[in-house]
XYZ file of C-alpha atoms in Angstrom:
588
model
C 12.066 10.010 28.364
C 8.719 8.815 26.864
C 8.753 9.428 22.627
C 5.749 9.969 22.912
C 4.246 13.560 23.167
C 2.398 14.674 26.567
C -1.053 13.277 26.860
C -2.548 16.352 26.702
C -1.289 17.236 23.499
C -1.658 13.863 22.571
C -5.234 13.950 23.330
C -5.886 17.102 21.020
C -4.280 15.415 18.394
C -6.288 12.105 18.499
C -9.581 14.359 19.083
C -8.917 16.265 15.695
C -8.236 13.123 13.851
C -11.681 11.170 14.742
C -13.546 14.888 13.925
C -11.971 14.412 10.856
C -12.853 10.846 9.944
C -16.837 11.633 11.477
C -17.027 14.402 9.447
C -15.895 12.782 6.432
C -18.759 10.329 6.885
C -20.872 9.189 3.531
C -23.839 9.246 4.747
C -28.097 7.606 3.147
C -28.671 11.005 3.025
C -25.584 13.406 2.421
C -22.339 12.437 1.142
C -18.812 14.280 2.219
C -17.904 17.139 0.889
C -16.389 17.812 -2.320
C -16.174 20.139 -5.644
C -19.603 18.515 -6.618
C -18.577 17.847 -10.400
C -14.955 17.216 -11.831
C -13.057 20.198 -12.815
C -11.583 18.392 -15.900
C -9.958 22.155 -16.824
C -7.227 21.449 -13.796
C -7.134 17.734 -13.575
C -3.994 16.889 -12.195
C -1.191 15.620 -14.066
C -0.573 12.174 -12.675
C 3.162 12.351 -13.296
C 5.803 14.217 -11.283
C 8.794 15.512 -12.428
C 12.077 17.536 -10.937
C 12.867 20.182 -13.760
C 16.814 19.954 -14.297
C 17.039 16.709 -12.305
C 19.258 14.040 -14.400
C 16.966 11.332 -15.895
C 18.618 7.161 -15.460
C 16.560 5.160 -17.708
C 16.308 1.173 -16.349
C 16.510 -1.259 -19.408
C 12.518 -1.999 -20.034
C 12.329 -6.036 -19.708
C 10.444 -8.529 -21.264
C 9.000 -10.898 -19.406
C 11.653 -13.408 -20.573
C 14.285 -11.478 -19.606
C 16.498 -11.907 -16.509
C 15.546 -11.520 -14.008
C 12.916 -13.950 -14.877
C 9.838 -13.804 -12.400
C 9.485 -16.956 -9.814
C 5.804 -18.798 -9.775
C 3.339 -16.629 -7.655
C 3.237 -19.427 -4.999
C 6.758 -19.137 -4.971
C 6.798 -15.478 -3.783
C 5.280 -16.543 -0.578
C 7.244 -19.219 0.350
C 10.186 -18.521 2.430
C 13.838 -19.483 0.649
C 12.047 -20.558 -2.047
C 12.866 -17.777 -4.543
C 16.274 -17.357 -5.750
C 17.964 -14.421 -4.664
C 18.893 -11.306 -6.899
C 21.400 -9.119 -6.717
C 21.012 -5.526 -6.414
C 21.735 -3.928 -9.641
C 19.798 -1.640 -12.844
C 18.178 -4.664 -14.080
C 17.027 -5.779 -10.688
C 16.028 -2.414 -9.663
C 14.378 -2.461 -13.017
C 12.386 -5.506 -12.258
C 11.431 -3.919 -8.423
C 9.777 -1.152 -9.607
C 8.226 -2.295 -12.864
C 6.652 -4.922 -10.511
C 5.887 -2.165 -7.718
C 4.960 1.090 -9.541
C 5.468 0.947 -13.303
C 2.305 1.687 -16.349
C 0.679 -1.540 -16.630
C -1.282 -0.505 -19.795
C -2.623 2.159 -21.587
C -6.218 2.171 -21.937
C -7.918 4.072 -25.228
C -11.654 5.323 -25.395
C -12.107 7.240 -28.969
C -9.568 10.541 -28.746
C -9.066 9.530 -24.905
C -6.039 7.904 -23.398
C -4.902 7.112 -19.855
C -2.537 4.745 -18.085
C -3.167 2.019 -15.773
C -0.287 1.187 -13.246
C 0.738 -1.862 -11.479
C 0.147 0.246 -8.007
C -3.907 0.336 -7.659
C -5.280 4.219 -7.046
C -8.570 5.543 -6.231
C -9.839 6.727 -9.195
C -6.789 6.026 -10.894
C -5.267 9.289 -9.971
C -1.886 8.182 -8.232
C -1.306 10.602 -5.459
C 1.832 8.273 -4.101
C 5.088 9.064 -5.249
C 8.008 6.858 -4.615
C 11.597 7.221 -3.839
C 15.152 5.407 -3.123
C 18.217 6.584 -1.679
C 21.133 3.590 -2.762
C 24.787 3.392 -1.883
C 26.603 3.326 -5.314
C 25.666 0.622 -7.232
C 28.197 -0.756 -9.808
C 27.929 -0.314 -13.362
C 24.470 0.605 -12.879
C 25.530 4.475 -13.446
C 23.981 4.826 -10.036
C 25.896 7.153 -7.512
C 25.172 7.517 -4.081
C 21.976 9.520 -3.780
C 18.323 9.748 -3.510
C 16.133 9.134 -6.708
C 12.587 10.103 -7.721
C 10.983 6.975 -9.318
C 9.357 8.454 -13.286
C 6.545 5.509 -14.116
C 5.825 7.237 -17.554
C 9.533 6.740 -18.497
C 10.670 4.360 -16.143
C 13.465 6.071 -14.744
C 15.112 7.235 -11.970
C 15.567 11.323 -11.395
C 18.510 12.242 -9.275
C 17.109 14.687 -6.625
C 20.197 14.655 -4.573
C 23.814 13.734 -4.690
C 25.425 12.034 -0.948
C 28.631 11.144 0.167
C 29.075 7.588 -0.697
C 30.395 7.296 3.161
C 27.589 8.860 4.441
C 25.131 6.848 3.180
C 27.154 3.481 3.490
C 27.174 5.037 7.364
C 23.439 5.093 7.282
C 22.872 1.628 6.241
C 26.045 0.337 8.033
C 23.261 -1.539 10.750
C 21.531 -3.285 8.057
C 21.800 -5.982 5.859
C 24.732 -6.021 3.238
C 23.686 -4.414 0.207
C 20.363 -2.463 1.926
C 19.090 0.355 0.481
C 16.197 2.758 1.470
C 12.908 2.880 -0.562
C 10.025 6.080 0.497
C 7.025 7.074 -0.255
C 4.994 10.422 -0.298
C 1.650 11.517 -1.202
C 0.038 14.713 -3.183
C -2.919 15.277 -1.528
C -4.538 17.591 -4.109
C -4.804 14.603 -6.539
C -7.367 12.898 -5.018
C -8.855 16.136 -3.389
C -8.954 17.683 -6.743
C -12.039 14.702 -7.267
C -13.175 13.302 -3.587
C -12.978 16.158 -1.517
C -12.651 16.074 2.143
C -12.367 12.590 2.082
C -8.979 12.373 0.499
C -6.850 12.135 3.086
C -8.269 8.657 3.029
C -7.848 8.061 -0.233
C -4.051 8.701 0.206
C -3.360 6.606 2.638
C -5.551 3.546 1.221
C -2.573 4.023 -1.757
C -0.120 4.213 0.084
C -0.761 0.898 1.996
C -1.299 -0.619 -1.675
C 2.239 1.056 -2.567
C 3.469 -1.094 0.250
C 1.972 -4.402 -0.710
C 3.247 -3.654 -4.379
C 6.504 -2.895 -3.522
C 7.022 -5.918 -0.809
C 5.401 -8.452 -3.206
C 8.134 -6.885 -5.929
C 11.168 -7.564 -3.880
C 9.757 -10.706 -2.924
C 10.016 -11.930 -6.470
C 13.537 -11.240 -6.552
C 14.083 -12.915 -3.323
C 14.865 -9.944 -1.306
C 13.383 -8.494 2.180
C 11.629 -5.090 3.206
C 10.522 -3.877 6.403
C 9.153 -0.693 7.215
C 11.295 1.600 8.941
C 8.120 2.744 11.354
C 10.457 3.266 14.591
C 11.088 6.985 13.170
C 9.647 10.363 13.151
C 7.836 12.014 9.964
C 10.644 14.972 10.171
C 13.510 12.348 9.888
C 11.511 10.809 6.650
C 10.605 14.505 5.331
C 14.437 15.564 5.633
C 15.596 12.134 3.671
C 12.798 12.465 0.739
C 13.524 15.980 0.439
C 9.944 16.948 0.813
C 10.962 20.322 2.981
C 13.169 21.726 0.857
C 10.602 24.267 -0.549
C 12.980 25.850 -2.380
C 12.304 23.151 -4.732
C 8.396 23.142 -4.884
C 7.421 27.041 -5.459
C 4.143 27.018 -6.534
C 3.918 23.359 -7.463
C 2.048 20.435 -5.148
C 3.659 19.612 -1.873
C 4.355 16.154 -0.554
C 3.678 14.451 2.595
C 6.150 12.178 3.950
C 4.608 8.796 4.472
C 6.682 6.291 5.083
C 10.558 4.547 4.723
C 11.318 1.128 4.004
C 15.205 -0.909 4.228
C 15.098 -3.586 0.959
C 17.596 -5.933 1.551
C 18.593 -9.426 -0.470
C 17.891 -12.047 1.603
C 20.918 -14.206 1.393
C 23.161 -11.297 2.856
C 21.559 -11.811 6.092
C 23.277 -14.937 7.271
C 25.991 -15.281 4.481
C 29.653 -15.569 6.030
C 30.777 -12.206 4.596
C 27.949 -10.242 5.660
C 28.387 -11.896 9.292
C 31.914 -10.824 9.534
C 31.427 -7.173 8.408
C 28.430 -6.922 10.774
C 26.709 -8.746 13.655
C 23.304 -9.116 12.874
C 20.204 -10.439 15.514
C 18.038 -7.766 14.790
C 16.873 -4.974 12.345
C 16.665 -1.632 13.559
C 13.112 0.165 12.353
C 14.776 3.593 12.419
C 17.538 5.765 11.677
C 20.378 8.053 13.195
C 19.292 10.945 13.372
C 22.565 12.676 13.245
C 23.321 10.610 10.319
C 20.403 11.778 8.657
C 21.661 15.168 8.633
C 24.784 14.459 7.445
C 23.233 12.964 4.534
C 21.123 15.213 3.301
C 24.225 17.469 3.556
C 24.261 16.906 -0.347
C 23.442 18.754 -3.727
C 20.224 18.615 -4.643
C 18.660 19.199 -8.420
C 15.665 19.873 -9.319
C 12.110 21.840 -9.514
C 8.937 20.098 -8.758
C 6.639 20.716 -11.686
C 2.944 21.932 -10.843
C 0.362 19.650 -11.493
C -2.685 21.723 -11.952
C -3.217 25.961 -13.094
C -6.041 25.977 -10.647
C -6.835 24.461 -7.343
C -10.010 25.964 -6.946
C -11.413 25.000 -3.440
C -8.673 24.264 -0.723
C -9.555 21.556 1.729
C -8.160 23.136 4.695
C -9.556 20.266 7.005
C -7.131 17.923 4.694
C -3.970 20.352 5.898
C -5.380 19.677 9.835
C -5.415 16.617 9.595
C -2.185 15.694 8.458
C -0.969 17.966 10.463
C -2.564 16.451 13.449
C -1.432 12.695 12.447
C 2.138 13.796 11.983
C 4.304 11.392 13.976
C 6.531 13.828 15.629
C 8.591 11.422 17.688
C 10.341 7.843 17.177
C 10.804 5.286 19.099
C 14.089 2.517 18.132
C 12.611 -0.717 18.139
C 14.051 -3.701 16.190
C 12.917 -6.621 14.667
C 14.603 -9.953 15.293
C 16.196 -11.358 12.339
C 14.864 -15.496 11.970
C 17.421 -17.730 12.743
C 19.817 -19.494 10.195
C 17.855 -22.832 10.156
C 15.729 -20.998 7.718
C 17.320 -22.198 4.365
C 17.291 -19.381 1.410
C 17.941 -21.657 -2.119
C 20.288 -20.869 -4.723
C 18.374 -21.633 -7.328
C 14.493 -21.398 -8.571
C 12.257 -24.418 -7.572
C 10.446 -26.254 -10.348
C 7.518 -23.651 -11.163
C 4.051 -24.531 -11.418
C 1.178 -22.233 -12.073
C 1.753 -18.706 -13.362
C 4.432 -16.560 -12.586
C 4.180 -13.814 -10.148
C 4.999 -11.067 -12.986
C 2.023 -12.844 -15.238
C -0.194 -11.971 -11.980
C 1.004 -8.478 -11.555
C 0.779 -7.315 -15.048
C -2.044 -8.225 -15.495
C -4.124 -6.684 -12.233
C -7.350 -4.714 -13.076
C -9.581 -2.953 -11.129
C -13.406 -4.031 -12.316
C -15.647 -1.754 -13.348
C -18.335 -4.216 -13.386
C -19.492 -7.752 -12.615
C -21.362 -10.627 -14.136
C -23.515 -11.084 -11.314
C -23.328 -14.689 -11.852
C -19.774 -16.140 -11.131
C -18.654 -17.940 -8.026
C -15.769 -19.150 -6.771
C -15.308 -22.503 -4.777
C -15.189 -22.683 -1.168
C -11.643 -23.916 -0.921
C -10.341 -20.647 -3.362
C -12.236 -18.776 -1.070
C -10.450 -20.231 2.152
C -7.208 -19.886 0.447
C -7.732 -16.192 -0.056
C -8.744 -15.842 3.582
C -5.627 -17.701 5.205
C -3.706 -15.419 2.495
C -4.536 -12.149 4.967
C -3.944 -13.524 7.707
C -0.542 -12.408 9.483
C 0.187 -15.511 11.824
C 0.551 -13.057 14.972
C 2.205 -16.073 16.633
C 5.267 -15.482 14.690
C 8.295 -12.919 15.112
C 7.660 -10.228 12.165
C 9.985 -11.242 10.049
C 9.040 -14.955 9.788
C 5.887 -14.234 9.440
C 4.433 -14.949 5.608
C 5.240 -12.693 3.114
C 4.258 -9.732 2.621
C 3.171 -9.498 6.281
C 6.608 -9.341 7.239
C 7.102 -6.087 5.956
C 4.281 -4.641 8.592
C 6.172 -4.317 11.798
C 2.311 -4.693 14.110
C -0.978 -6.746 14.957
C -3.014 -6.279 12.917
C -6.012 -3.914 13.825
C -7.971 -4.827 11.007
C -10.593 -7.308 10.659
C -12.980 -8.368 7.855
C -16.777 -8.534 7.478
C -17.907 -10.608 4.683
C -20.626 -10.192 2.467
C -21.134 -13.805 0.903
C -22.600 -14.315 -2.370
C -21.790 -16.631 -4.700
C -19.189 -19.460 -3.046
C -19.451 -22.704 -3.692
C -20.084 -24.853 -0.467
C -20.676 -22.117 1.721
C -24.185 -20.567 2.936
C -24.708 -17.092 1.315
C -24.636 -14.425 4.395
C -22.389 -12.550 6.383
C -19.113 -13.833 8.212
C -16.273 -12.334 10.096
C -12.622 -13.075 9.720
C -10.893 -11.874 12.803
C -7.359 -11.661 11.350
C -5.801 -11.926 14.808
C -7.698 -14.721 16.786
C -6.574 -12.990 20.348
C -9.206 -10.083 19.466
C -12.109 -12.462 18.693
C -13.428 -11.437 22.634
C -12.566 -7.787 21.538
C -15.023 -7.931 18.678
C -17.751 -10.143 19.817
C -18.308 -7.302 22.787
C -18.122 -4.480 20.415
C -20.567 -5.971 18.282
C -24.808 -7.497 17.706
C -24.575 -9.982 20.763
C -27.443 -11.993 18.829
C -25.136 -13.124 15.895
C -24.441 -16.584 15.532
C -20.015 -16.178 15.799
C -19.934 -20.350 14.699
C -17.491 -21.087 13.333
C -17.989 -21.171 9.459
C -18.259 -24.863 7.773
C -15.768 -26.676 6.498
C -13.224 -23.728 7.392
C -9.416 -24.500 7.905
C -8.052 -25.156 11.288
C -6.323 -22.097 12.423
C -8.704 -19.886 10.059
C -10.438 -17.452 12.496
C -13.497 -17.078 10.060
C -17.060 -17.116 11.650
C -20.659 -17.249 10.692
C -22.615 -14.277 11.964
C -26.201 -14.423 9.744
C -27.558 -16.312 6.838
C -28.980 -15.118 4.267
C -29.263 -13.031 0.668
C -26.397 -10.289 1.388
C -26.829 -9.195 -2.182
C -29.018 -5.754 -2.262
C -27.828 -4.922 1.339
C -23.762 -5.562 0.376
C -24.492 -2.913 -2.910
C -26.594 -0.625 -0.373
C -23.690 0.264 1.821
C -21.399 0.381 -1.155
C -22.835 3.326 -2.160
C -25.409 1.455 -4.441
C -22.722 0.293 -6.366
C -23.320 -3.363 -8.113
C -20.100 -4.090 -7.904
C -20.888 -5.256 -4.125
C -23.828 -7.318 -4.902
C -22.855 -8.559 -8.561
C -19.351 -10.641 -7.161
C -18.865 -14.064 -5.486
C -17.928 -11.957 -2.237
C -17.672 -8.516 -0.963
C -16.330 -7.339 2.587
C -15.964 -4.212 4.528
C -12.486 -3.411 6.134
C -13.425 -2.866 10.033
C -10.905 -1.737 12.144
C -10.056 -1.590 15.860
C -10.593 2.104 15.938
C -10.775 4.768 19.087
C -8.990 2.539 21.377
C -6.014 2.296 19.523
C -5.869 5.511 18.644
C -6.211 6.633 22.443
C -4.009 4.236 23.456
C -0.524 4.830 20.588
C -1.684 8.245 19.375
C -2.929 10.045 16.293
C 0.061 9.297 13.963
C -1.403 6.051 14.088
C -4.893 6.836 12.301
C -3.134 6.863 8.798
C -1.454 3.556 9.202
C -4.866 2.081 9.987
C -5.429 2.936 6.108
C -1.964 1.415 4.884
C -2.943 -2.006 6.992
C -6.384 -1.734 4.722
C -4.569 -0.917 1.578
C -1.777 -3.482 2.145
C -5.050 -6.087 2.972
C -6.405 -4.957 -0.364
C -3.069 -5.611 -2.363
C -3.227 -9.405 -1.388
C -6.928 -9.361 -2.563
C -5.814 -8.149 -5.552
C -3.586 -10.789 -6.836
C -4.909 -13.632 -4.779
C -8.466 -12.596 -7.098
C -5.932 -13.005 -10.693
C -4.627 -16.010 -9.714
C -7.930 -17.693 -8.860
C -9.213 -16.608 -12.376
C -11.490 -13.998 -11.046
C -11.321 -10.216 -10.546
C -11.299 -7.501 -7.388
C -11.662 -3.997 -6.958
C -11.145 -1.823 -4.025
C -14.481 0.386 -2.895
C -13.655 3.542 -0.967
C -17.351 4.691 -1.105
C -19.129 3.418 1.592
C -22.282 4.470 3.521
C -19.649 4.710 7.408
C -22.213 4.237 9.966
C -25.135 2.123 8.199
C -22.215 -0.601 7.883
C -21.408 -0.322 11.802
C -25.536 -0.449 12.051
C -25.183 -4.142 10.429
C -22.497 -5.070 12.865
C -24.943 -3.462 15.740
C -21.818 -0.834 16.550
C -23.053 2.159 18.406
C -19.598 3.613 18.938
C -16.404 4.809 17.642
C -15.204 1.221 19.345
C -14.444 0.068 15.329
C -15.104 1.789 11.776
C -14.928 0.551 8.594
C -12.130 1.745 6.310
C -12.783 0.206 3.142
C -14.605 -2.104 1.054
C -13.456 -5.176 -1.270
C -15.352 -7.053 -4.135
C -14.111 -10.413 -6.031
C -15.833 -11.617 -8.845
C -16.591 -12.059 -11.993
C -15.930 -8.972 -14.545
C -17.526 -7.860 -17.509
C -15.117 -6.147 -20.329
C -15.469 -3.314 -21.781
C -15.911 -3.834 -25.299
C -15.484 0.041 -25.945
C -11.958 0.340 -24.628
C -8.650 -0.638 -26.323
C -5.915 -1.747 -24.261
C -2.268 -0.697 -25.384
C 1.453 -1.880 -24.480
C 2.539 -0.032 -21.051
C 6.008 1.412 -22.931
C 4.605 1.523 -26.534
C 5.010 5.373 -26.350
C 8.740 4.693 -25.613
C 8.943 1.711 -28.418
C 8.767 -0.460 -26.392
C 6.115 -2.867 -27.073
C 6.507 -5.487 -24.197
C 6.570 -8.494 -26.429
C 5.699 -11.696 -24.556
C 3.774 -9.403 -21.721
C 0.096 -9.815 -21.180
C -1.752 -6.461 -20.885
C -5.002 -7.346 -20.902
């Protein structure tokens, strides 16, 4: 039987989700709907709690602390970062590195926190979740538990059989445990409107990258668990046990993830407890149920008095992308001639935690820095998943995304060193290059740009100042024109959809938000800065490209350069409120 719902019904559903994303358009002359002006009288609280659910406090680290970060080349180098243990201070690390405050930033009376997760507009609709085995004197039963950033803790929404659960993970990796993530909706509708769905999803493929690059640095594996329905991930998170909501914010049910350290995959004990080729990208379902067969605590708080408008086309369209069957694939595990060290190699450069702490969005850019061509090609072949591979050995944190990619990049180039200012196209998968030619201005130039990399799909399309046209379609923002570079996130759009189904128009967003993560860090580490742009003028960008159709759309936009501080704003310890002043941790 096909898992796939009838193609009728599967037509509907793909028909609702493109009105949505035409309709949710910015347009020269109209933007998409929203409140108009910010409601600052029912802002949402951008931190969830579970009345009456226990609170585990993990130790707050210094950066010196074990376990101490690996070099940020390190993290993306197979084997070459030794491998943790699961335990409180590792789990610690995971989500300090993944979701924790970054910083606290203070204007006059006015303070607000900055996480390491990125969020549009900084209001954090993702919430995350894991569901462990029992953990050893980590005061950790069996049971799922709400990540707290604020306090950096862990609330214990439910209680499981320790059999059950070690039943759930029995076809993964020793020592696997599940990691999930949700979204509030009304925290980015409560500002953008209509167009929030997008927003969501944008953070949630960020919440990926975060969390993959996180377990990277302590040497362990994650791959999304994809192969399953949204009710199988709903029942697990507990997100439809309204019960425990009343009147507060619902969440949607993105996604599930296994985590696994790496050496249990081909260590002798692990291989004699379980035979492992592959990793399954699902879950039992009758295990499932067994699971949640637990006690559950706690009461979602509500995050706002007032909700004043209700975006009811927000409600169809999650509805609509619901994945409401699974499908059990696997993905091969690599063979054992990959080697997985024991110990740290000699570290150059900066450490991956000095890198993550230290992410900022910009607000604004100098309008003169530029980067050199080779940083530039480095950041390029840094997206780029290496299709040829088996998932799993393919580079970190691509790994973790269990598909081609569908998303492709045109570049707005500005200010890099060695390379003609004007627009270029990375086609991340090099099969597709025919694909996007056809669906695109047959009078561009598609040579193939200077200088570039073998194996780096990258092209030249036009030359020429991209500058005032770049900040045009970014809503007339100067971030677009001001950096080295700026791109727009295109993606392989009605075709796919048509061809896998709706459920698959949100995960177009987490392969954008993912994209941006990299962007992100690879922008620290080569001295500069990036910020994400989710307002974008939709079809004037496909007019630049010369696409007439729904064939591709742009997602979201990218900038890199160099920023301009604030001088008004004082930036304060991420756990200062908690005494905890993160000695020896840049914050900046």
């Amino acid at each position: 039987m096909s898992p796939y719902p009838p193609q009728s019904e599967q037509g509907d559903r793909v028909n609702q989700v493109i009105r949505y994303h035409v309709q949710t358009k910015h347009h020269f002359n109209r933007y998409a709907r929203s409140l108009g002006y910010l409601d600052w009288a029912n802002q949402p609280d951008p931190f969830r709690r579970f009345e009456g659910a226990q609170l585990i406090s993990l130790p707050l680290l210094k950066s010196d602390e074990e376990p101490l970060s690996p070099a940020y080349d390190e993290i993306y180098e197979r084997g070459a970062v030794a491998c943790q243990s699961v335990s409180l201070r590792t789990l610690s690390r995971f989500f300090e590195f993944a979701l924790a405050l970054s910083a606290w930033k203070k204007a006059g009376e006015s303070e607000w926190a900055l996480r390491m997760n990125p969020s549009s507009g900084n209001l954090h609709p993702t919430e995350a979740y894991v569901i462990v085995p029992w953990i050893d004197g980590g005061n950790l039963a069996s049971g799922l538990y709400h990540y707290v950033p604020k306090e950096h803790g862990l609330e214990q929404r439910a209680e499981f059989q320790s059999d059950v659960v070690e039943r759930l993970l029995a076809t993964f990796p020793q020592d696997a445990f599940l990691f999930g993530l949700t979204s509030i909706h009304w925290r980015e509708a409560w500002k953008y409107g209509e167009r929030a769905f997008r927003y969501c999803n944008h953070d949630v493929g960020h919440a990926i990258g975060t969390a993959r690059i996180a377990a990277s640095t302590l040497g362990w594996n994650m791959v999304l668990l994809d192969g399953m329905d949204q009710n199988r991930v709903a029942m697990l998170l507990g997100t439809t046990r309204t019960e425990d909501f009343g009147e507060a914010e619902l969440e949607r049910p993105d996604c599930l993830a296994v985590i696994w350290p790496s050496k249990n995959v081909k260590s002798e004990a692990s291989v004699v407890k379980r035979k492992y080729s592959q990793v399954p990208l699902f879950l039992d379902t009758a295990i499932v149920k067994d699971v949640v067969d637990g006690i559950w605590h706690g009461k979602a708080n509500r995050l706002s008095r007032e909700h004043g408008i209700h975006w009811d086309i927000i409600d169809e369209v999650a509805e609509a992308s619901w994945k409401i069957a699974g499908d059990e694939r696997v993905a091969p595990i690599p063979s054992s001639r990959l080697t997985f060290h024991s110990l740290p190699l000699t570290s150059h450069g900066p450490t991956a935690g000095q890198i993550i702490r230290q992410r900022r969005s910009a607000v604004s850019f100098d309008g003169k820095t530029s980067i050199s061509v080779a940083t530039f090609f480095h950041m390029m072949q840094r997206v780029v998943p290496c299709v040829e591979r088996p998932q799993l050995e393919r580079p970190m944190p691509w790994d973790v995304w269990p598909y081609d990619p569908v998303i492709h990049l045109l570049l707005f180039v500005h200010r890099v060193d060695g390379l003609m200012p004007g627009l270029y196209c990375l086609v991340r998968d090099s099969r597709k290059l025919s694909f996007i030619q056809q669906a695109t201005n047959p009078e561009m130039a598609w040579s193939v740009a200077p200088g570039c990399p073998d194996g780096l799909p990258l092209y030249r399309l036009l030359d020429g100042d991209a500058r005032a046209i770049a900040k045009q379609l970014s809503c007339h923002q100067d971030i677009a024109g001001d950096s080295a570079f700026s791109l727009g996130m295109v993606a392989e759009f009605e075709g796919i959809l048509r061809e896998r189904g709706a459920w698959w128009y949100p995960r177009m967003f987490w392969e954008a938000g993912l994209l941006g993560q990299v962007m992100y860090l690879e922008a620290e580490a080569a001295g500069v800065r990036g910020t994400g742009i989710g307002c974008f003028f939709d079809d004037p960008v496909h007019e630049i490209m010369g696409v007439t159709s729904l064939v591709v759309q742009s997602l979201y936009h990218f900038t890199v350069g160099g920023p301009v501080e604030d001088p008004r704003l004082q930036t304060l310890p991420p756990y200062g409120h908690l005494g905890h002043q993160g000695k020896g941790e840049r914050t900046g």
